[in-house]
mmCIF file of C-alpha atoms in Angstrom:
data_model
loop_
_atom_site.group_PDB
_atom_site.id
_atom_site.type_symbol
_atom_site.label_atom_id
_atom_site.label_comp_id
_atom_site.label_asym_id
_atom_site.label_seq_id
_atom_site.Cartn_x
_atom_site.Cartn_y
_atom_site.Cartn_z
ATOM 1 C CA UNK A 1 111.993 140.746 98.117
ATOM 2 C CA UNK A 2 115.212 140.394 100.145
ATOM 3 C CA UNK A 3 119.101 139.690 99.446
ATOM 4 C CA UNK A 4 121.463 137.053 100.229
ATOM 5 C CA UNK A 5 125.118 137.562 99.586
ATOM 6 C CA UNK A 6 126.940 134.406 98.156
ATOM 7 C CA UNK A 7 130.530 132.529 98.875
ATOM 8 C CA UNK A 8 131.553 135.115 96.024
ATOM 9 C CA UNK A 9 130.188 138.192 97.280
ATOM 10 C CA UNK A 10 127.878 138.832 94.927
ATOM 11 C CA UNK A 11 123.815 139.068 96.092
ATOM 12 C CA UNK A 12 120.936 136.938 95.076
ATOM 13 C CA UNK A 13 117.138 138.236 95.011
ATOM 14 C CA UNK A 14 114.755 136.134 97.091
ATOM 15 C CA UNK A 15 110.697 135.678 97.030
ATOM 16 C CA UNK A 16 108.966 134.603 100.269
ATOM 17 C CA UNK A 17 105.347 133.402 99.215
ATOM 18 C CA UNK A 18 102.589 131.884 101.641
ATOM 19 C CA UNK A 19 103.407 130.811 105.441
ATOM 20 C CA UNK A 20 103.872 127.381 106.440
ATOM 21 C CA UNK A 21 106.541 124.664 106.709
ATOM 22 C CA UNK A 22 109.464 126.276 104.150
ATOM 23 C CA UNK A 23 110.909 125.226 101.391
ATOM 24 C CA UNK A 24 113.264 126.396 99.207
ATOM 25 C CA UNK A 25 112.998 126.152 95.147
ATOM 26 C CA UNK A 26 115.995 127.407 93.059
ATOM 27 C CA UNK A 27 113.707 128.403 90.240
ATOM 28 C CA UNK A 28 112.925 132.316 88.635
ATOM 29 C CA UNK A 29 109.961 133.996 90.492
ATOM 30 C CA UNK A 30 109.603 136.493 87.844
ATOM 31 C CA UNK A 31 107.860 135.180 84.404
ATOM 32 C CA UNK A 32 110.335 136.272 81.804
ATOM 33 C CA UNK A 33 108.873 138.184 78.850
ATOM 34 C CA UNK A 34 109.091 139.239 75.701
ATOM 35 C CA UNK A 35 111.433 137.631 72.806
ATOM 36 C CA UNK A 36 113.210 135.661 75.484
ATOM 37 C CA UNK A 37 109.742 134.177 76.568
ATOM 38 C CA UNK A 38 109.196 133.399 73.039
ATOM 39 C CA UNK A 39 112.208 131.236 72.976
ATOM 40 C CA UNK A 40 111.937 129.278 75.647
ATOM 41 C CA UNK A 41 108.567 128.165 74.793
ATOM 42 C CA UNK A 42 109.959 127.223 71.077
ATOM 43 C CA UNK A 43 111.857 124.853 73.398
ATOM 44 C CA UNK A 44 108.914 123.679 75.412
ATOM 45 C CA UNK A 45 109.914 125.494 78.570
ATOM 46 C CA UNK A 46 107.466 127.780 80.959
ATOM 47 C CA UNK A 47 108.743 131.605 80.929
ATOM 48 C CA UNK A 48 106.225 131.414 84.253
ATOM 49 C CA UNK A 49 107.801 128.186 85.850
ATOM 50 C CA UNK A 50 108.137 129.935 88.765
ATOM 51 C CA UNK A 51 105.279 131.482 89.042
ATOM 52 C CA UNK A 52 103.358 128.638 88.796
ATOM 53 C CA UNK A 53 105.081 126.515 91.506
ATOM 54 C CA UNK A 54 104.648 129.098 94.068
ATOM 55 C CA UNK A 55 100.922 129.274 93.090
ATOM 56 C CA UNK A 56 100.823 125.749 93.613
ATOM 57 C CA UNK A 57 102.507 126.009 97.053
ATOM 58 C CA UNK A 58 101.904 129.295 99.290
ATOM 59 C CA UNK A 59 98.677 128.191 99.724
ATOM 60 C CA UNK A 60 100.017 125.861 102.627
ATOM 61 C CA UNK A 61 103.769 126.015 102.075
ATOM 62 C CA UNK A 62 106.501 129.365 103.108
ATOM 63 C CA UNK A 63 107.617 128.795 99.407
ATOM 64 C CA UNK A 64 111.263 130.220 99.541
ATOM 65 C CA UNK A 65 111.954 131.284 95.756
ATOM 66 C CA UNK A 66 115.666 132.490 93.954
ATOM 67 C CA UNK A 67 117.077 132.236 90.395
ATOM 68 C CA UNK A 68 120.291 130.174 91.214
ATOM 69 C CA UNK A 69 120.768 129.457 87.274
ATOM 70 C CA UNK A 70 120.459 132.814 86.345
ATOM 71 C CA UNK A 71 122.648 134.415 89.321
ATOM 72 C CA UNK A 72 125.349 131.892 87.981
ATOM 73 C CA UNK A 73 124.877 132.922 84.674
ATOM 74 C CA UNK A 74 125.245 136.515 84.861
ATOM 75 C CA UNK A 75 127.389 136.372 87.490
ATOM 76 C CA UNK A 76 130.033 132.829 86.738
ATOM 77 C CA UNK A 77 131.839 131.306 89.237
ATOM 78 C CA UNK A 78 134.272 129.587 86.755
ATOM 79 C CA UNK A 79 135.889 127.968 89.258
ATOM 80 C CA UNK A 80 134.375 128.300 92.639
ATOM 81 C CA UNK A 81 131.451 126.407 91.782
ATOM 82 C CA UNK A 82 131.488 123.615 93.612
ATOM 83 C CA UNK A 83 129.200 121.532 95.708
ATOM 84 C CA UNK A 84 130.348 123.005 99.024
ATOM 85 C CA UNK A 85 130.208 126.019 97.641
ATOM 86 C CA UNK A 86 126.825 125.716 96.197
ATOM 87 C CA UNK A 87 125.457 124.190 99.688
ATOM 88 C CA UNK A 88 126.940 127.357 101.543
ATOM 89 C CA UNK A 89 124.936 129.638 99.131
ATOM 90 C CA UNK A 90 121.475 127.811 99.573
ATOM 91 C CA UNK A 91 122.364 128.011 103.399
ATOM 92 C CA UNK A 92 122.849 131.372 103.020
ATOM 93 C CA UNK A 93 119.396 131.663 101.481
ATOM 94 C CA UNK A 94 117.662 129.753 104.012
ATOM 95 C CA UNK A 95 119.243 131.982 106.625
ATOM 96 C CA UNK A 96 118.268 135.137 105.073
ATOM 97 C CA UNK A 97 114.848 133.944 104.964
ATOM 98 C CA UNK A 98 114.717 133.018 108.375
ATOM 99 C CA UNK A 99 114.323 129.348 107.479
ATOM 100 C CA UNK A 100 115.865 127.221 110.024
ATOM 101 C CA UNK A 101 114.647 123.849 108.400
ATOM 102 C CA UNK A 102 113.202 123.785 105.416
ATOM 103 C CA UNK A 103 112.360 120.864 102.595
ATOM 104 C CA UNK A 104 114.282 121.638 99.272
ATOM 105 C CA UNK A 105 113.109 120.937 95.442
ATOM 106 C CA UNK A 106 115.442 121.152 92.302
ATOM 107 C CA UNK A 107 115.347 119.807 88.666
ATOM 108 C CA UNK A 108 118.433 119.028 86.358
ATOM 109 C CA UNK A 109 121.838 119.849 88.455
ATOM 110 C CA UNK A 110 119.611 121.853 90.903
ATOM 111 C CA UNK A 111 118.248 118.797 92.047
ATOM 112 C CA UNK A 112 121.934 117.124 91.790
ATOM 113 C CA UNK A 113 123.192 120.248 94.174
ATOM 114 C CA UNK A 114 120.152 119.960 96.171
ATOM 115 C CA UNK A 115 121.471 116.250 97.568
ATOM 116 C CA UNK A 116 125.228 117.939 98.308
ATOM 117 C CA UNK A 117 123.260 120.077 100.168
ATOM 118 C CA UNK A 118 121.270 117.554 102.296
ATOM 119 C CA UNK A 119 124.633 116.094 102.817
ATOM 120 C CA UNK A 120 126.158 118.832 104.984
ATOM 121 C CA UNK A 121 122.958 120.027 106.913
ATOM 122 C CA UNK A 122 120.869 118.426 108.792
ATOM 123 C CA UNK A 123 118.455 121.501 108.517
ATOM 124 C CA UNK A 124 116.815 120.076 105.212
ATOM 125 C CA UNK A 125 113.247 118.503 106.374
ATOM 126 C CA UNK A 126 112.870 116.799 103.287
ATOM 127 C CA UNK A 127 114.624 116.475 99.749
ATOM 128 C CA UNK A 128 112.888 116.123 96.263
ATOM 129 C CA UNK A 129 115.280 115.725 93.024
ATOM 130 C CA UNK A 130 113.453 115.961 89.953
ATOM 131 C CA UNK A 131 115.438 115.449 86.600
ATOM 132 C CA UNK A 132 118.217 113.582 88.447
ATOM 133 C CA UNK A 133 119.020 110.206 90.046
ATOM 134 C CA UNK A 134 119.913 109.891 93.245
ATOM 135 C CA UNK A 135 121.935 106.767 92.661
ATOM 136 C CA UNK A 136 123.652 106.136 89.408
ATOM 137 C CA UNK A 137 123.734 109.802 87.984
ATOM 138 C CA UNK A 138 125.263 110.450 85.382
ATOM 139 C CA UNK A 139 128.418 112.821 86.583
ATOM 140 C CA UNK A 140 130.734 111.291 84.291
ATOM 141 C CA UNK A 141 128.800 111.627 81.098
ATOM 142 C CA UNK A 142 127.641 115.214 82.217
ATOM 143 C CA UNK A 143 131.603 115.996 82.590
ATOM 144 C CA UNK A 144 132.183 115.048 79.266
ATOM 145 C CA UNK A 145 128.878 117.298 77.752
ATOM 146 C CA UNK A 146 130.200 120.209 79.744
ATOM 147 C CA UNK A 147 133.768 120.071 78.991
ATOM 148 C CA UNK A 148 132.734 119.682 74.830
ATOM 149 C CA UNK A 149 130.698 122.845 75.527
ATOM 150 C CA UNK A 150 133.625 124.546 77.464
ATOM 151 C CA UNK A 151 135.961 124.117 74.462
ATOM 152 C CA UNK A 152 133.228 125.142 71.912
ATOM 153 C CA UNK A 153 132.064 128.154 74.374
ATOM 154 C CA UNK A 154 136.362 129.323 73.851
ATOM 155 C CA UNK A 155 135.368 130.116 70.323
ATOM 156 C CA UNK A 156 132.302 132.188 70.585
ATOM 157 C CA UNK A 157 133.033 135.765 69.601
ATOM 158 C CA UNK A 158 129.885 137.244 70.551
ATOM 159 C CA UNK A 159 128.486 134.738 73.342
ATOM 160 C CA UNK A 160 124.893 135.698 74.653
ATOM 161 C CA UNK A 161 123.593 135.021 78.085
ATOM 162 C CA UNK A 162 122.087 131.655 78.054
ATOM 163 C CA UNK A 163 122.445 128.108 76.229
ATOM 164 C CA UNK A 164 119.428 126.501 74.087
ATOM 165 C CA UNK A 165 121.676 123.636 74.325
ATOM 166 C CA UNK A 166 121.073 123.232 78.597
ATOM 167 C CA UNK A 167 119.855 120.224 79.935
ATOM 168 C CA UNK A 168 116.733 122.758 81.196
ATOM 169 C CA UNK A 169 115.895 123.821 77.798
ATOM 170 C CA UNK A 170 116.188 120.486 76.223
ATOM 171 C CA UNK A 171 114.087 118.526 73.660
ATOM 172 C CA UNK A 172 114.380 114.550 72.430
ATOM 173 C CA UNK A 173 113.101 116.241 69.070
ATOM 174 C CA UNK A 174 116.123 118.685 68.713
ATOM 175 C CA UNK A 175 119.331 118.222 66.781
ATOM 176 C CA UNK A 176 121.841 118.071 69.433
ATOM 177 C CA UNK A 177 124.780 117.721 66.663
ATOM 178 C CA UNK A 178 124.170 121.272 65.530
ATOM 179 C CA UNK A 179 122.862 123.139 68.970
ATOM 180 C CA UNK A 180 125.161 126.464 69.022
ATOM 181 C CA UNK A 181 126.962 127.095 72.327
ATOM 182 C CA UNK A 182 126.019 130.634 73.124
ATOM 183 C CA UNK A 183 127.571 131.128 76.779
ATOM 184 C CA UNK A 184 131.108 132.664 77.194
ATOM 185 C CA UNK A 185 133.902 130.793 78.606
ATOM 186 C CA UNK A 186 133.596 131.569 82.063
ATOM 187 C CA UNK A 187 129.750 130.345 82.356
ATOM 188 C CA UNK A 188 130.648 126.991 81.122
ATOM 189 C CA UNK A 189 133.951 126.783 83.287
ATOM 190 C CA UNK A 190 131.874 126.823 86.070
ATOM 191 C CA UNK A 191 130.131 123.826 85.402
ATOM 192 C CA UNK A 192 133.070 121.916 84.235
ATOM 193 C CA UNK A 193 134.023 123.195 87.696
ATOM 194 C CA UNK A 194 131.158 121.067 89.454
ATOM 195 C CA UNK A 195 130.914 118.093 87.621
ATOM 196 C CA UNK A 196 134.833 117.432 88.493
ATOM 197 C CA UNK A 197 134.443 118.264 91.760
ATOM 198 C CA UNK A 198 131.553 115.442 91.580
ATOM 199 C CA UNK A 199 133.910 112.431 89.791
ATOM 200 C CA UNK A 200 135.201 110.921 92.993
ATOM 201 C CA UNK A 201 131.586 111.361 94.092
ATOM 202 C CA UNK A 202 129.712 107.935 95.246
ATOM 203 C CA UNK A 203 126.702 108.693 95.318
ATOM 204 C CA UNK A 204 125.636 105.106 96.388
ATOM 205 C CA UNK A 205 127.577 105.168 99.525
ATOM 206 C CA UNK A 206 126.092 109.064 100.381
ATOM 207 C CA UNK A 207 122.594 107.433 100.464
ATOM 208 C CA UNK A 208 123.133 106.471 104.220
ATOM 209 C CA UNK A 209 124.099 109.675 105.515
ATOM 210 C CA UNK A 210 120.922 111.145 103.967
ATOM 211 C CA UNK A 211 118.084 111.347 107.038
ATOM 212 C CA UNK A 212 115.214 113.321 106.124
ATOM 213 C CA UNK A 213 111.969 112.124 103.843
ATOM 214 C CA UNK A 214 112.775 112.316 99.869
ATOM 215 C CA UNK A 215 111.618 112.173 96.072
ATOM 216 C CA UNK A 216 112.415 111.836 92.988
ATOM 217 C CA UNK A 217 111.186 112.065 89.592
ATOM 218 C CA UNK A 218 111.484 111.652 86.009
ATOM 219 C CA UNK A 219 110.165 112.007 82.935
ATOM 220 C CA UNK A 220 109.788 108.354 80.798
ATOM 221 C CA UNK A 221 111.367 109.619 77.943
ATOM 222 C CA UNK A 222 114.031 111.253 79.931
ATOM 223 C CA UNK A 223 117.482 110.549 77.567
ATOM 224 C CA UNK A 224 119.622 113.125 76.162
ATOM 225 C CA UNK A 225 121.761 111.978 72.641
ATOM 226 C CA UNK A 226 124.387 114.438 72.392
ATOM 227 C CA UNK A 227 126.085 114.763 68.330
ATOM 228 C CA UNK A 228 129.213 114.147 67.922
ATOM 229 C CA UNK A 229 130.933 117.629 69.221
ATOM 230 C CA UNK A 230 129.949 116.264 72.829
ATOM 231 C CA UNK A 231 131.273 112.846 71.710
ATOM 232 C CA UNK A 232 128.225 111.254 70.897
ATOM 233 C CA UNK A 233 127.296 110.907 74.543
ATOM 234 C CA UNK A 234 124.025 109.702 75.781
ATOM 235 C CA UNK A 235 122.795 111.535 79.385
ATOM 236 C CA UNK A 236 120.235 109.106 80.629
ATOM 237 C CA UNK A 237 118.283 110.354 83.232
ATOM 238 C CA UNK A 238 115.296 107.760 83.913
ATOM 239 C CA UNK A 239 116.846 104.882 83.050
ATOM 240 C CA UNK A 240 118.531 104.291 86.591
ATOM 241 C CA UNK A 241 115.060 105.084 88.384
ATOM 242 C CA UNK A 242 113.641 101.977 85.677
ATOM 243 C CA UNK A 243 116.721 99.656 85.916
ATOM 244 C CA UNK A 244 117.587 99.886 89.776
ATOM 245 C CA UNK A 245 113.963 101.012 90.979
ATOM 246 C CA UNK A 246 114.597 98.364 94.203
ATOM 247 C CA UNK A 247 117.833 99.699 94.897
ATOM 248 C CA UNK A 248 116.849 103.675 95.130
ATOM 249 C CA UNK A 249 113.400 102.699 97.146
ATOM 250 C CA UNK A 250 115.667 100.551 99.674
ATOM 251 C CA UNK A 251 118.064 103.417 99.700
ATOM 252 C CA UNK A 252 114.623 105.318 101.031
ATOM 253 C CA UNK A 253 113.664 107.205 98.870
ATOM 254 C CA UNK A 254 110.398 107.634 96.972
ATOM 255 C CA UNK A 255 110.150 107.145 93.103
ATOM 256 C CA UNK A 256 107.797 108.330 90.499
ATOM 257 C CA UNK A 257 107.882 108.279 86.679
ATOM 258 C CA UNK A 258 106.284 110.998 84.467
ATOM 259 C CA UNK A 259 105.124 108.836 81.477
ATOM 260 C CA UNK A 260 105.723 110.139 78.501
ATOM 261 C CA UNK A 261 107.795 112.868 79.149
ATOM 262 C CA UNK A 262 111.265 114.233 78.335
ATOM 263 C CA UNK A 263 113.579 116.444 80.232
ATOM 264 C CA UNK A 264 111.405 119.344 79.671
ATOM 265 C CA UNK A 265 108.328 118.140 80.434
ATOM 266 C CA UNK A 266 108.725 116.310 83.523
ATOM 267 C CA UNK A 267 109.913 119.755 84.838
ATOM 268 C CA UNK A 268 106.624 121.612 84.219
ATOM 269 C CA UNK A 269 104.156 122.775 86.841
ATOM 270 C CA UNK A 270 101.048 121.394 85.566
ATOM 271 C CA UNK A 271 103.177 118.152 85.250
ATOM 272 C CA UNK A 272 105.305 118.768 88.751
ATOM 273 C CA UNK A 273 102.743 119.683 91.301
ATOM 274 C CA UNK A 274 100.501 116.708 90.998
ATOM 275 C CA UNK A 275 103.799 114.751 92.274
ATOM 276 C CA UNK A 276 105.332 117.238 94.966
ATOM 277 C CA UNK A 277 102.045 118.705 96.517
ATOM 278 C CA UNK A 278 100.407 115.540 97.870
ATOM 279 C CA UNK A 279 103.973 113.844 98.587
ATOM 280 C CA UNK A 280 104.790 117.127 100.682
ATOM 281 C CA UNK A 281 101.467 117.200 102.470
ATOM 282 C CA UNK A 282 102.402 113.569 103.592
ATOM 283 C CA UNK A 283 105.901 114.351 104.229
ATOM 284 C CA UNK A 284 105.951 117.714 106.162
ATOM 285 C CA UNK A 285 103.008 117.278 108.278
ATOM 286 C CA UNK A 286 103.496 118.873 111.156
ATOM 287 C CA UNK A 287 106.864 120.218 110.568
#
């Protein structure tokens, strides 16, 4: 395990797994145990996720592993976290790992950050945004969900680390009018932070500046109804890889949907790998 120090100052643990092309995956190395484990898998979510990709991966891959989410969480950035900042961290990563080009995989905003990233290097071999649209996302909606959480998040006397209401721990057959906001001010600052930073974003105009191979993926049942403290917003996730499926593949990129799966779901291993591994092995041959 190694360090990387971030646009903050603050350091970041990294796993290097396997040899091979790299790529880096924001996603928790370390299975998380006990009654914390327990709750994420009330909520459908792997407490081995990470694990499990780079299982899946080192066999062929230099799988390039680091909590992003959590080091944000324990350690907020409520208003540093931006998409320039966030690219400047992974590059740090990728430089502390001895990575000079490397493919790059990330689910919900990681995948979202992962793009910004692609956009100011040209070090990224290949790009894969699961959870996220590449064209038509949703920034504006997600603003509004994580400036109703911001307000709520003012309140909490006794916040906890964490947020059963995230988009990664999310479920279509929760009650989103009654989730609790459980993280303090400053962790949902910082993501009020980057999805204002992302407003004047266009993401349809980005998509020619964007050179290397790329994916992405979503669940079929992929919609988010937030209650009425978010405003009764709905965070739609597949529906722009359905409706403009043309437009994203002309754009060049490469499109799969996950029947039958929500937001959760689609971002399982057992669910994930039989997507990324064979679309990698096409993609990064060679490299």
């Amino acid at each position: 395990m190694t360090k990387a120090t971030m646009h903050d100052g603050n350091t970041i643990d990294i796993v290097i797994q396997g040899e091979g092309p790299a790529i880096l995956i924001p996603v928790n190395p370390i299975p998380v145990k006990g009654p914390q484990a327990d709750e994420m898998r009330k909520w459908g979510a792997d407490p081995a996720l990470g694990q499990a990709l780079i299982e899946g991966l080192c066999d062929k891959y230099r799988v390039i592993t680091f909590d992003y989410e959590g080091h944000v969480l324990s350690n907020p950035k409520p208003d540093t976290l931006t998409p320039d900042s966030i690219a400047k961290d992974f590059i740090a990563i990728a430089d502390e790992a001895g990575a000079d080009r490397f493919a790059y995989y990330g689910y919900s905003w990681l995948a979202l950050s992962g793009m910004q990233l692609a956009l100011r290097t040209r070090r990224v071999t290949a790009l894969i945004m699961g959870g996220f649209p590449p064209i038509h996302g949703p920034y504006k909606e997600m603003l509004q969900v994580t400036m109703a959480t911001h307000k709520q998040s003012r309140s909490v006397s006794n916040p906890k680390q964490g947020n059963p209401g995230s988009k990664s721990q999310s479920s279509d057959d929760y009650d989103w009018s009654n989730v609790e906001v459980t993280m303090n001010k400053d962790q949902t600052k910082q993501f009020v932070t980057l999805y204002q930073t992302l407003q004047e974003f266009n993401d349809r105009e980005a998509q020619s500046r964007l050179v290397c191979p790329r994916l992405c993926f979503a669940g079929s049942a992929d919609r988010i109804d937030y209650g009425e403290p978010w405003g009764n917003v709905r965070v739609d996730i597949v529906g722009p890889l359905l409706r403009q499926n043309e437009e994203i593949e002309k754009a060049g990129w490469d499109v799969r949907i996950l029947e039958g799966l929500d937001h959760t779901g689609a971002m399982q291993a057992a669910n994930v790998l039989p997507v990324l591994r064979p679309w990698l092995d096409s993609n990064l041959n060679g490299q």
